DNA sequence: CACGAATTGATATGTTATAACATTGCTCAT
DNA sequence: ATGAGCAATGTTATAACATATCAATTCGTG
């Protein structure tokens, strides 16, 4: 197993987050990764990736579609889904099954389970990739004689910010 | 936390499985559970539960609908979805997010995360409810200051039976 | 029986995703 | 240059999943 650099859980909500930088880094990583493996990050694919990375809230395919349509006429669902398939295939975005939505991958090129903490108030999704969770799942599965291919882990709850907001409302 | 009786992972695929018994037990548990809490397990709701429990393969709402229509004319999607909402609300079935499908709960009335091993060849879904996985997730989440509400855990892979089949094909 | 509440029927529509085939634009051997 | 071959995109239609709305019926209770 690859040594994970992210086990310390650098979670999005803790520090003041420079999303401008976050966004540009993600795009740069994508460009570099595609160049290395000879994949063609075309204009449409790149634009879909940018839209997905506008924030850390998973976006539905039709939300992405609306954004593209505002910029350019005649964009249809297959255009968006094809771009998303490409990005999924190269590990640049993840699909959030419980929301039928898509979010940028915060660490493309690495191991890649895809474990998410999703705030049910503000909608923000933070990617974990914690070894302990992966090991627990691998352990239980192999005890059952099951061979793991992919694990979907999507935790719904309240992020630190929204817990504070809730407390304020309760005290009012 | 409630003391789990199922941590020993009594997984479906290991033993010869008497599904007739499995099915009847599940229905009996549902009837008893509904009686205790005053919920009305009506004919439609009961029938949907039976259909879902025909096997351990998650069924889509429209698959269930087809079965009902074969027995009785004029059944429409809302009928099925309403029954499923009732069953979900009382913990008698689970929704599998990654398949947009529904499967009977193997241990209604207990703690209830809902952790599934889903074979991508035969489609069978086995429910785990393992404390170690729940603890790993709770641990990582709280380290990030995240308050867990619900965890979706759906592991895709190969069940013991289908691993054997694969091996046979490979050797042929 | 009459009442209100819960359930179901019926119709329409919203949302998410893919099938199928035409067109464009680039690469490369001739 | 040229046109066959291929990947990407455009275009239209439809499949698959889910909900809104309101009318009709059923059920338990007084
Ligand atoms: Zn960011
Ligand atoms: Zn939040
Ligand atoms: Zn069974
Ligand atoms: Zn299998």
Tab-separated table of N, CA and C in Angstrom, chain A residues 12 17 19 22-23 52-58 103-104 106 123-126:
chain	number	residue	atom	x	y	z
A	12	UNK	N	-10.466	20.613	5.573
A	12	UNK	CA	-10.996	21.820	4.980
A	12	UNK	C	-11.546	22.852	5.945
A	17	UNK	N	-9.238	28.949	4.663
A	17	UNK	CA	-9.012	28.210	3.433
A	17	UNK	C	-8.905	29.170	2.252
A	19	UNK	N	-9.268	29.439	-1.118
A	19	UNK	CA	-9.804	28.590	-2.178
A	19	UNK	C	-9.279	28.970	-3.554
A	22	UNK	N	-6.339	26.920	-3.778
A	22	UNK	CA	-6.808	25.534	-3.802
A	22	UNK	C	-7.265	25.166	-5.212
A	23	UNK	N	-8.058	26.047	-5.802
A	23	UNK	CA	-8.613	25.865	-7.138
A	23	UNK	C	-7.489	25.789	-8.180
A	52	UNK	N	-16.687	22.190	-11.426
A	52	UNK	CA	-16.791	21.310	-10.266
A	52	UNK	C	-15.940	21.845	-9.104
A	53	UNK	N	-14.827	22.465	-9.446
A	53	UNK	CA	-13.911	22.951	-8.415
A	53	UNK	C	-14.244	24.362	-7.932
A	54	UNK	N	-15.368	24.920	-8.399
A	54	UNK	CA	-15.717	26.271	-7.940
A	54	UNK	C	-15.876	26.303	-6.430
A	55	UNK	N	-16.223	25.178	-5.850
A	55	UNK	CA	-16.368	25.100	-4.396
A	55	UNK	C	-16.143	23.672	-3.971
A	56	UNK	N	-16.444	23.382	-2.716
A	56	UNK	CA	-16.287	22.015	-2.231
A	56	UNK	C	-17.637	21.355	-2.039
A	57	UNK	N	-18.658	21.945	-2.664
A	57	UNK	CA	-19.984	21.353	-2.606
A	57	UNK	C	-20.191	20.506	-3.859
A	58	UNK	N	-20.546	19.235	-3.695
A	58	UNK	CA	-20.808	18.394	-4.865
A	58	UNK	C	-21.896	18.998	-5.736
A	103	UNK	N	-17.725	15.875	-7.290
A	103	UNK	CA	-16.883	16.823	-6.566
A	103	UNK	C	-15.436	16.600	-6.985
A	104	UNK	N	-14.634	17.647	-6.952
A	104	UNK	CA	-13.231	17.517	-7.335
A	104	UNK	C	-12.474	16.638	-6.368
A	106	UNK	N	-9.367	15.805	-4.158
A	106	UNK	CA	-8.378	16.675	-3.527
A	106	UNK	C	-6.973	16.093	-3.615
A	123	UNK	N	-23.591	21.633	2.862
A	123	UNK	CA	-23.360	20.853	1.657
A	123	UNK	C	-21.902	20.597	1.336
A	124	UNK	N	-20.996	21.153	2.122
A	124	UNK	CA	-19.572	20.968	1.853
A	124	UNK	C	-19.147	19.506	2.042
A	125	UNK	N	-18.317	19.029	1.122
A	125	UNK	CA	-17.805	17.662	1.220
A	125	UNK	C	-16.290	17.697	1.386
A	126	UNK	N	-15.794	17.068	2.447
A	126	UNK	CA	-14.351	16.983	2.675
A	126	UNK	C	-13.890	15.557	2.428
